Structures are given as C-alpha cells and as structure tokens.
Short mmCIF file of C-alpha atoms in Angstrom, two decimals:
data_model
loop_
_atom_site.label_atom_id
_atom_site.label_comp_id
_atom_site.label_asym_id
_atom_site.label_seq_id
_atom_site.Cartn_x
_atom_site.Cartn_y
_atom_site.Cartn_z
CA MET A 670 16.99 -25.11 12.99
CA THR A 671 18.32 -21.69 13.88
CA LEU A 672 16.60 -18.99 11.88
CA LYS A 673 18.65 -16.42 10.00
CA SER A 674 18.12 -12.78 10.89
CA THR A 675 18.73 -9.49 9.16
CA VAL A 676 20.82 -6.68 10.58
CA LEU A 677 17.55 -4.96 11.55
CA HIS A 678 16.30 -7.88 13.66
CA SER A 679 16.79 -6.17 17.03
CA THR A 680 15.05 -3.06 15.67
CA HIS A 681 11.97 -5.14 14.83
CA LEU A 682 11.96 -6.77 18.27
CA ALA A 683 12.23 -3.38 19.95
CA ALA A 684 9.16 -2.28 17.97
CA ASN A 685 7.21 -5.33 19.25
CA ALA A 686 6.88 -6.80 15.79
CA ARG A 687 5.26 -10.20 15.48
CA MET A 688 7.99 -12.40 14.01
CA VAL A 689 7.53 -15.47 11.82
CA ASP A 690 9.69 -18.03 10.03
CA PHE A 691 9.84 -16.86 6.41
CA GLY A 692 11.91 -19.29 4.37
CA GLY A 693 14.34 -19.79 7.21
CA TRP A 694 14.49 -16.10 8.18
CA ASP A 695 13.02 -14.61 11.35
CA MET A 696 11.03 -11.74 9.83
CA PRO A 697 8.33 -9.29 10.98
CA VAL A 698 4.83 -10.18 9.74
CA ASN A 699 3.33 -7.01 11.28
CA TYR A 700 3.94 -4.38 13.93
CA GLY A 701 0.37 -4.38 15.23
CA SER A 702 -2.21 -3.89 12.48
CA GLN A 703 -1.46 -5.46 9.11
CA ILE A 704 -4.46 -3.64 7.62
CA GLU A 705 -3.21 -0.24 8.79
CA GLU A 706 0.25 -1.00 7.42
CA HIS A 707 -1.31 -1.90 4.06
CA HIS A 708 -3.33 1.33 3.92
CA ALA A 709 -0.29 3.40 4.97
CA VAL A 710 1.54 2.21 1.85
CA ARG A 711 -1.45 2.85 -0.41
CA THR A 712 -2.11 6.35 0.97
CA ASP A 713 1.16 7.68 2.45
CA ALA A 714 4.43 5.79 3.01
CA GLY A 715 5.51 2.51 4.54
CA MET A 716 8.84 0.72 4.81
CA PHE A 717 9.86 -2.92 4.67
CA ASP A 718 13.04 -4.65 5.77
CA VAL A 719 14.00 -6.69 2.70
CA SER A 720 17.58 -7.28 3.79
CA HIS A 721 17.02 -11.04 3.55
CA MET A 722 17.18 -10.58 -0.22
CA ARG A 723 20.67 -10.81 -1.70
CA VAL A 724 22.62 -8.22 -3.67
CA VAL A 725 25.03 -9.92 -6.09
CA ASP A 726 27.59 -8.02 -8.16
CA ILE A 727 28.88 -9.49 -11.42
CA THR A 728 32.01 -7.98 -12.93
CA GLY A 729 34.21 -8.73 -15.92
CA ASP A 730 34.54 -8.00 -19.62
CA LYS A 731 31.97 -10.62 -20.65
CA THR A 732 29.29 -9.73 -18.11
CA ARG A 733 26.70 -8.67 -20.70
CA ASP A 734 27.29 -11.78 -22.81
CA PHE A 735 26.88 -13.91 -19.70
CA LEU A 736 23.60 -12.29 -18.66
CA ARG A 737 22.27 -12.48 -22.22
CA PHE A 738 22.70 -16.26 -21.87
CA VAL A 739 21.46 -16.90 -18.31
CA LEU A 740 18.43 -14.56 -18.22
CA ALA A 741 15.17 -14.93 -20.17
CA ASN A 742 14.74 -11.17 -20.56
CA ASN A 743 17.27 -9.40 -22.75
CA VAL A 744 19.89 -7.25 -21.00
CA ASP A 745 20.57 -5.56 -24.34
CA LYS A 746 17.61 -3.36 -23.30
CA LEU A 747 19.94 -1.92 -20.65
CA GLN A 748 22.04 0.75 -22.35
CA THR A 749 21.93 3.63 -19.83
CA SER A 750 23.85 3.37 -16.55
CA GLY A 751 21.45 2.69 -13.68
CA LYS A 752 18.71 1.14 -15.84
CA ALA A 753 17.04 -1.93 -14.34
CA LEU A 754 15.27 -4.95 -15.82
CA TYR A 755 13.01 -7.60 -14.29
CA SER A 756 13.73 -11.13 -15.49
CA CYS A 757 13.42 -14.80 -14.73
CA MET A 758 16.41 -17.12 -14.66
CA LEU A 759 15.46 -20.48 -16.13
CA ARG A 760 16.47 -24.11 -16.11
CA PRO A 761 17.03 -25.78 -19.50
CA ASP A 762 13.48 -27.23 -19.24
CA GLY A 763 12.04 -23.71 -18.79
CA GLY A 764 11.36 -23.98 -15.06
CA VAL A 765 11.94 -20.78 -13.09
CA ILE A 766 15.04 -20.88 -10.89
CA ASP A 767 14.26 -17.37 -9.64
CA ASP A 768 12.83 -14.01 -10.62
CA LEU A 769 15.17 -11.08 -10.06
CA ILE A 770 16.10 -7.52 -10.93
CA VAL A 771 19.29 -6.81 -12.86
CA TYR A 772 20.89 -3.34 -12.83
CA PHE A 773 23.36 -2.11 -15.45
CA PHE A 774 26.07 0.26 -14.26
CA ALA A 775 28.93 -0.38 -16.73
CA GLU A 776 29.80 -2.94 -19.41
CA ASP A 777 31.94 -4.74 -16.86
CA PHE A 778 29.59 -4.25 -13.89
CA PHE A 779 26.00 -5.43 -13.47
CA ARG A 780 24.17 -5.96 -10.17
CA LEU A 781 21.46 -8.50 -9.36
CA VAL A 782 18.99 -8.51 -6.48
CA VAL A 783 17.71 -12.06 -5.94
CA ASN A 784 15.18 -13.66 -3.63
CA ALA A 785 16.17 -14.76 -0.13
CA GLY A 786 15.02 -18.37 -0.34
CA THR A 787 16.79 -18.97 -3.66
CA ALA A 788 19.93 -16.86 -3.11
CA ASP A 789 22.37 -19.71 -2.42
CA LYS A 790 20.92 -21.78 -5.27
CA ASP A 791 21.08 -18.77 -7.62
CA ILE A 792 24.71 -18.00 -6.82
CA ALA A 793 25.71 -21.65 -7.28
CA TRP A 794 23.88 -21.74 -10.64
CA LEU A 795 25.54 -18.53 -11.80
CA ALA A 796 28.95 -19.83 -10.74
CA GLU A 797 28.35 -23.08 -12.63
CA GLN A 798 27.34 -21.27 -15.84
CA ASN A 799 30.30 -18.89 -15.48
CA ALA A 800 32.72 -21.82 -15.21
CA THR A 801 31.09 -23.98 -17.90
CA GLY A 802 30.97 -21.12 -20.39
CA GLU A 803 34.46 -19.89 -19.46
CA PHE A 804 33.21 -16.30 -19.08
CA GLY A 805 35.89 -15.47 -16.54
CA LEU A 806 33.62 -13.30 -14.39
CA THR A 807 33.77 -12.44 -10.71
CA ILE A 808 30.49 -13.08 -8.86
CA THR A 809 30.36 -11.29 -5.51
CA PRO A 810 27.51 -11.54 -2.98
CA ARG A 811 27.19 -8.30 -0.99
CA PRO A 812 26.14 -9.06 2.62
CA ASP A 813 27.55 -5.63 3.52
CA PHE A 814 24.31 -4.14 2.14
CA ALA A 815 20.98 -3.97 3.97
CA LEU A 816 17.86 -3.35 1.88
CA ILE A 817 14.96 -1.12 2.91
CA ALA A 818 11.94 -0.65 0.63
CA VAL A 819 10.15 2.68 1.10
CA GLN A 820 6.81 2.56 -0.71
CA GLY A 821 3.77 4.79 -1.17
CA PRO A 822 2.68 8.06 -2.80
CA ASN A 823 4.74 10.08 -0.29
CA ALA A 824 7.63 7.60 -0.08
CA ARG A 825 10.18 9.45 -2.16
CA ALA A 826 9.58 12.80 -0.42
CA LYS A 827 9.93 11.19 3.00
CA ALA A 828 13.04 9.28 1.93
CA TRP A 829 14.64 12.57 0.89
CA GLN A 830 13.65 14.05 4.24
CA ALA A 831 15.42 11.17 5.98
CA PHE A 832 18.41 11.12 3.60
CA PRO A 833 18.83 14.63 2.11
CA PHE A 834 22.12 13.64 0.46
CA THR A 835 20.25 11.25 -1.88
CA GLN A 836 17.81 13.79 -3.34
CA ALA A 837 19.98 15.52 -5.94
CA THR A 838 20.98 12.22 -7.52
CA SER A 839 17.71 10.32 -7.19
CA GLU A 840 15.15 13.06 -7.88
CA SER A 841 15.34 12.65 -11.65
CA LEU A 842 15.24 8.83 -11.58
CA LYS A 843 12.51 7.32 -13.73
CA PRO A 844 10.84 4.07 -12.65
CA PHE A 845 13.14 1.05 -12.91
CA ASN A 846 16.30 3.12 -12.68
CA ALA A 847 18.87 3.31 -9.89
CA ALA A 848 21.71 5.53 -8.72
CA ARG A 849 24.81 4.69 -6.71
CA ILE A 850 25.70 7.38 -4.17
CA GLU A 851 28.87 7.79 -2.11
CA HIS A 852 28.14 8.92 1.47
CA ASP A 853 30.54 8.95 4.42
CA GLY A 854 32.95 6.75 2.52
CA SER A 855 30.37 4.04 1.74
CA GLU A 856 28.12 3.22 -1.20
CA TRP A 857 24.33 3.58 -1.12
CA MET A 858 22.07 2.52 -4.00
CA VAL A 859 18.68 4.16 -4.48
CA ALA A 860 16.43 2.33 -6.96
CA ARG A 861 13.00 3.50 -8.08
CA THR A 862 11.55 0.03 -7.89
CA GLY A 863 9.21 -1.81 -5.55
CA TYR A 864 6.84 -4.68 -4.90
CA THR A 865 3.63 -2.91 -3.91
CA GLY A 866 2.18 -1.21 -6.99
CA GLU A 867 3.06 2.18 -5.52
CA ASP A 868 5.87 4.63 -6.22
CA GLY A 869 8.90 4.66 -4.01
CA PHE A 870 12.46 3.48 -3.57
CA GLU A 871 14.31 0.30 -2.72
CA ILE A 872 17.44 1.50 -0.94
CA ALA A 873 20.61 -0.51 -0.40
CA VAL A 874 22.33 0.98 2.63
CA PRO A 875 25.58 -0.06 4.34
CA ALA A 876 24.61 -2.77 6.85
CA ALA A 877 26.55 -0.93 9.55
CA VAL A 878 24.14 2.03 9.42
CA ALA A 879 20.92 0.12 8.65
CA ALA A 880 19.36 0.73 12.07
CA ASP A 881 20.16 4.46 11.86
CA ALA A 882 18.63 4.56 8.36
CA TRP A 883 15.47 2.78 9.56
CA ASN A 884 15.11 5.19 12.47
CA ALA A 885 15.65 8.20 10.20
CA LEU A 886 12.78 7.01 8.00
CA LEU A 887 10.66 6.46 11.10
CA ALA A 888 11.37 10.03 12.21
CA ALA A 889 10.32 11.24 8.74
CA GLY A 890 6.89 9.64 9.23
CA VAL A 891 7.37 6.38 7.32
CA ARG A 892 5.40 3.54 8.90
CA PRO A 893 7.06 0.13 9.41
CA ALA A 894 5.25 -2.63 7.56
CA GLY A 895 5.69 -6.39 7.70
CA LEU A 896 5.39 -9.39 5.43
CA GLY A 897 1.62 -9.53 5.86
CA ALA A 898 1.04 -6.13 4.25
CA ARG A 899 3.75 -6.84 1.69
CA ASP A 900 1.82 -9.90 0.53
CA THR A 901 -1.59 -8.19 0.25
CA LEU A 902 -0.01 -5.22 -1.53
CA ARG A 903 1.91 -7.28 -4.08
CA LEU A 904 -1.10 -9.48 -4.77
CA GLU A 905 -3.33 -6.45 -5.39
CA ALA A 906 -0.58 -5.14 -7.68
CA GLY A 907 -0.52 -8.36 -9.73
CA MET A 908 3.05 -9.26 -8.78
CA ASN A 909 4.15 -12.89 -8.57
CA LEU A 910 5.71 -14.45 -5.49
CA TYR A 911 8.41 -17.02 -6.12
CA GLY A 912 7.54 -20.38 -4.61
CA GLN A 913 3.80 -19.76 -4.88
CA ASP A 914 3.00 -18.41 -8.34
CA MET A 915 5.99 -19.95 -10.08
CA ASP A 916 8.95 -22.19 -9.28
CA GLU A 917 11.23 -24.71 -10.98
CA SER A 918 8.25 -26.84 -12.00
CA VAL A 919 6.53 -24.03 -13.97
CA ASN A 920 7.68 -21.94 -16.91
CA PRO A 921 7.15 -18.16 -17.12
CA LEU A 922 4.73 -18.40 -20.06
CA ASN A 923 2.30 -20.28 -17.81
CA SER A 924 2.83 -17.82 -14.97
CA GLY A 925 1.74 -14.48 -16.42
CA LEU A 926 5.36 -13.60 -17.14
CA ALA A 927 5.51 -13.83 -20.93
CA TRP A 928 6.23 -10.07 -20.96
CA THR A 929 9.55 -10.78 -19.21
CA VAL A 930 10.74 -13.27 -21.82
CA ASP A 931 12.45 -12.11 -25.00
CA LEU A 932 11.81 -14.70 -27.69
CA GLN A 933 12.08 -12.20 -30.56
CA SER A 934 15.83 -11.62 -30.73
CA GLU A 935 18.18 -14.21 -32.19
CA ARG A 936 20.18 -14.63 -29.00
CA ASP A 937 20.09 -18.01 -27.29
CA PHE A 938 19.42 -18.30 -23.57
CA ILE A 939 18.99 -21.14 -21.12
CA GLY A 940 15.43 -22.44 -21.40
CA LYS A 941 14.64 -20.81 -24.75
CA THR A 942 14.12 -24.07 -26.64
CA ALA A 943 11.75 -25.34 -23.97
CA LEU A 944 9.58 -22.23 -24.35
CA SER A 945 9.29 -22.54 -28.12
CA THR A 946 6.10 -24.62 -27.86
CA GLY A 947 4.30 -21.70 -26.19
CA ALA A 948 2.05 -21.49 -23.15
CA THR A 949 -0.10 -24.41 -22.05
CA ALA A 950 -1.88 -22.48 -19.25
CA GLN A 951 -2.34 -18.89 -18.08
CA LEU A 952 -2.25 -16.95 -14.83
CA VAL A 953 -5.36 -14.81 -14.26
CA GLY A 954 -6.90 -12.77 -11.48
CA LEU A 955 -10.02 -13.91 -9.63
CA ILE A 956 -12.49 -11.83 -7.60
CA LEU A 957 -14.71 -13.92 -5.34
CA GLN A 958 -18.45 -13.18 -5.64
CA ASP A 959 -19.71 -15.40 -2.86
CA LYS A 960 -18.78 -15.25 0.81
CA GLY A 961 -15.42 -16.83 1.61
CA VAL A 962 -11.68 -16.26 1.39
CA LEU A 963 -9.46 -17.25 -1.51
CA ARG A 964 -6.19 -18.98 -0.61
CA SER A 965 -3.51 -20.85 -2.54
CA HIS A 966 -4.05 -24.41 -3.80
CA GLN A 967 -7.83 -24.21 -4.17
CA THR A 968 -9.32 -26.02 -7.17
CA VAL A 969 -10.82 -23.77 -9.86
CA GLN A 970 -13.50 -25.25 -12.11
CA THR A 971 -13.92 -23.66 -15.55
CA ALA A 972 -15.73 -24.47 -18.78
CA HIS A 973 -12.34 -25.39 -20.24
CA GLY A 974 -11.11 -27.68 -17.47
CA ALA A 975 -9.73 -27.40 -13.96
CA GLY A 976 -7.15 -24.97 -12.61
CA GLU A 977 -5.76 -23.96 -9.24
CA THR A 978 -5.29 -20.79 -7.22
CA THR A 979 -1.64 -19.96 -6.58
CA SER A 980 -2.00 -16.97 -4.24
CA GLY A 981 -5.08 -15.61 -2.50
CA THR A 982 -6.04 -13.08 0.14
CA PHE A 983 -8.67 -10.60 1.28
CA SER A 984 -7.89 -7.28 -0.41
CA PRO A 985 -7.91 -4.40 2.10
CA THR A 986 -8.15 -1.87 -0.75
CA MET A 987 -10.98 -3.56 -2.65
CA GLN A 988 -12.71 -5.12 0.38
CA GLN A 989 -13.06 -8.33 -1.63
CA SER A 990 -11.33 -11.67 -1.73
CA ILE A 991 -8.89 -11.95 -4.65
CA ALA A 992 -6.48 -14.51 -6.05
CA PHE A 993 -4.17 -15.50 -8.85
CA ALA A 994 -5.11 -18.76 -10.55
CA ARG A 995 -3.41 -20.93 -13.16
CA VAL A 996 -6.19 -21.98 -15.51
CA PRO A 997 -6.64 -23.38 -19.04
CA LEU A 998 -5.95 -21.06 -22.00
CA GLY A 999 -9.60 -20.80 -23.06
CA VAL A 1000 -10.65 -18.93 -19.91
CA SER A 1001 -11.27 -15.20 -20.57
CA VAL A 1002 -11.59 -12.02 -18.51
CA GLY A 1003 -15.20 -11.62 -17.39
CA ASN A 1004 -15.90 -15.37 -17.24
CA THR A 1005 -17.46 -16.81 -14.10
CA VAL A 1006 -15.62 -19.79 -12.61
CA GLN A 1007 -16.12 -21.84 -9.45
CA VAL A 1008 -13.56 -22.11 -6.68
CA ILE A 1009 -13.83 -25.06 -4.31
CA ILE A 1010 -13.63 -23.73 -0.74
CA ARG A 1011 -14.41 -26.16 2.09
CA ASP A 1012 -16.21 -28.49 -0.31
CA LYS A 1013 -18.42 -25.69 -1.66
CA ALA A 1014 -18.26 -24.34 -5.24
CA LEU A 1015 -18.21 -20.55 -4.91
CA ASN A 1016 -18.49 -18.16 -7.86
CA ALA A 1017 -15.57 -15.96 -8.87
CA THR A 1018 -15.08 -13.56 -11.78
CA VAL A 1019 -11.96 -13.67 -13.92
CA ALA A 1020 -10.27 -10.26 -13.82
CA LYS A 1021 -7.42 -8.63 -15.70
CA LEU A 1022 -4.32 -8.00 -13.59
CA PRO A 1023 -3.33 -5.88 -11.76
CA PHE A 1024 -6.22 -5.40 -9.36
CA VAL A 1025 -4.78 -2.16 -7.91
CA ARG A 1026 -2.03 0.20 -9.06
CA ASN A 1027 -0.96 3.57 -7.67
CA GLY A 1028 -3.80 3.58 -5.17
CA LYS A 1029 -6.52 3.05 -7.80
CA ILE A 1030 -8.70 -0.03 -8.14
CA LEU A 1031 -8.41 -1.23 -11.76
CA ALA A 1032 -10.11 -4.62 -11.67
CA THR A 1033 -13.87 -4.89 -11.45
CA ALA A 1034 -16.02 -7.92 -10.91
#
C-alpha cells in the first residue's frame, strides 16, 4: 500500500526525520530526540505537522440545525464568530465515529477539523445525514489547507515573529477561538487550540506556502516535533486519542468525555437515546508505582472488577510511567490497583486527569 503524505513530507525528509506509517500516512515520529522535542514544547515552543487532519467547511442556511443533530456537544454554545467547540460525533448506538473541533464563523458557515484516519468516513457520514435530513447543505473538504500546530509557553510570540501579519488579529484570541486572516490573496486561520496541554496556535495555512511557513517558524526558534512527542504530551495532558481511548465500540460517557456531551437541553441528537442509561465504566489516570512501563491493552485488576489500559507511556515531565485506563465505576482517585505487565501484577495509583497542564505537574501518586 502506498502511504499518503502531507505537503510538508519533503521538508521532514530533508530534516532527517524518522518516518513511520501512521494510519496510512507517512509521518515524522521524531527528528532525533523525542524527549528533547517533548521538553521543548513544555518549556519553549515546538511545532507539529498535522496536515493529515482534514478541514471540512459546511455551508448553508440550516448548518446550525444540522450540527445540533449530528454532534453530541451543543453548537448553540457557539454564538460569537470564531468560537470553537470540542465534540464527539456519534452513531445511533452511542459509539464514537470521531472526535473533532467545530468552529462557528457565520450562521451559514461552520468549519470542522476531523481526524486523519476517520476523515473519509466522517465526510461520508455527514453527507448521508445531510441527504437523509434534507438539510440542503454544501460539505466541502479543504485539501488546499495545511495545518501546523505551534505549541508551548513561547509558541504564540514565536508564531507572531514568523507571521507578523497574524498578530493584530490573533493577539486578543481567547483559548478555543479562531480568526480567519486574508494574506497575499489567500485565507489563513489561526486557532488558539492544541493537543499538548500548553498554550499555542493551530494554524491553517495555504498548502502552497506550507514549506515556507514551516521554515519561517524554524527561523523564529520553534523546534520541529514528531508524533512521538505529540503522544507523550497529549497523554500527560489527559487528552484522548481516537482509535485507542475511544472508537465506534465505546460511548463518550465511558471514555472520560461526559463533559463534551450535552444531555441537558431538549434538542435531539444522534446517539442521545443510547446515552440515556448513563455510564457503565470510567476512564481514569494511572501512575505506576513499581518498575515497568504502562502500555495500551494491559489488564487492570481492581476491587470492583477488571479494566484495561487504553493508552500508556513513560512521562518525560513526571519521570514516571502513566496511562489511561477504562475501569469499573466504583474505582476512585487514590485507590491502588494492579496492572498486569509481563505476567506480573504491578501496583499503580489512580490519579485525576490531567497529569500535566501548562508545564505544571497536577497529578500525584
């Protein structure tokens, strides 16, 4: 199978990145030291090529009504142009088709950013719901955009150094807000969002100038970072990864995502009925006390029954092994559980998520 590649692929190869197959995409896992890339994001600024993710524009008079129906979170929260919302998109049985960000720009124009591995499935699902519900919307994937995430305590300042024309518009952005900027006849979008637990921007740039944009950030002192650091950062930050921590077989209430589901308003949405029975499990953090490394799909033994780790890693910030685990509802923060690693039962402490946010360790064992 031929792997897909982003518009920045040759840039990564020129930087001697180690490339891996990530859901059918040839992507950089690191540019030398994954640990150094991780620490650069926590202490300064790092950048990620996330152009494998898909920008999808939805336009038409009934766009809000449509998104009220297909998303578990409520887009009625979006009343100011540029405001963003994190949400899951569900099957009728409550399984998670994808987790995504939706941006509101006008009543007849919303923008989604969806995951790479689910993009084609997502767009087909949206098209099906649009046709079935006779919403009459236009759904437009935007491959003309490349996406670069610039993350870290100095990320915004260095992004403005690289792209001075974005500062006036983006300086006042609050977290989970975005601005569209016209530059040289093309649209840029600067969003104050991210997947690392640090401040920063996710920037949609015209694909034609993506390499120039990457190099401008490099010249401003932003360190390239690969999928390896992205995974340790997001796990420390308590952020789910689609395909590991949730998928079509699991509902958001059992995945630590109840906060993204609006069950209070009267509106109906796909999957709402299936969620009415409530959670049957919970997603918690684990900090390993014994020597070993937590990974996904390890059995977790608790006083209330068995569970399983969904994501695990060694935390460069905490210098401890951490994981997410789906466990029975009776398990509480502070409990000691046993994780089966190579046929040994090792002790781990249940911790409240996130482990790390804005450079500070929050979880303690």
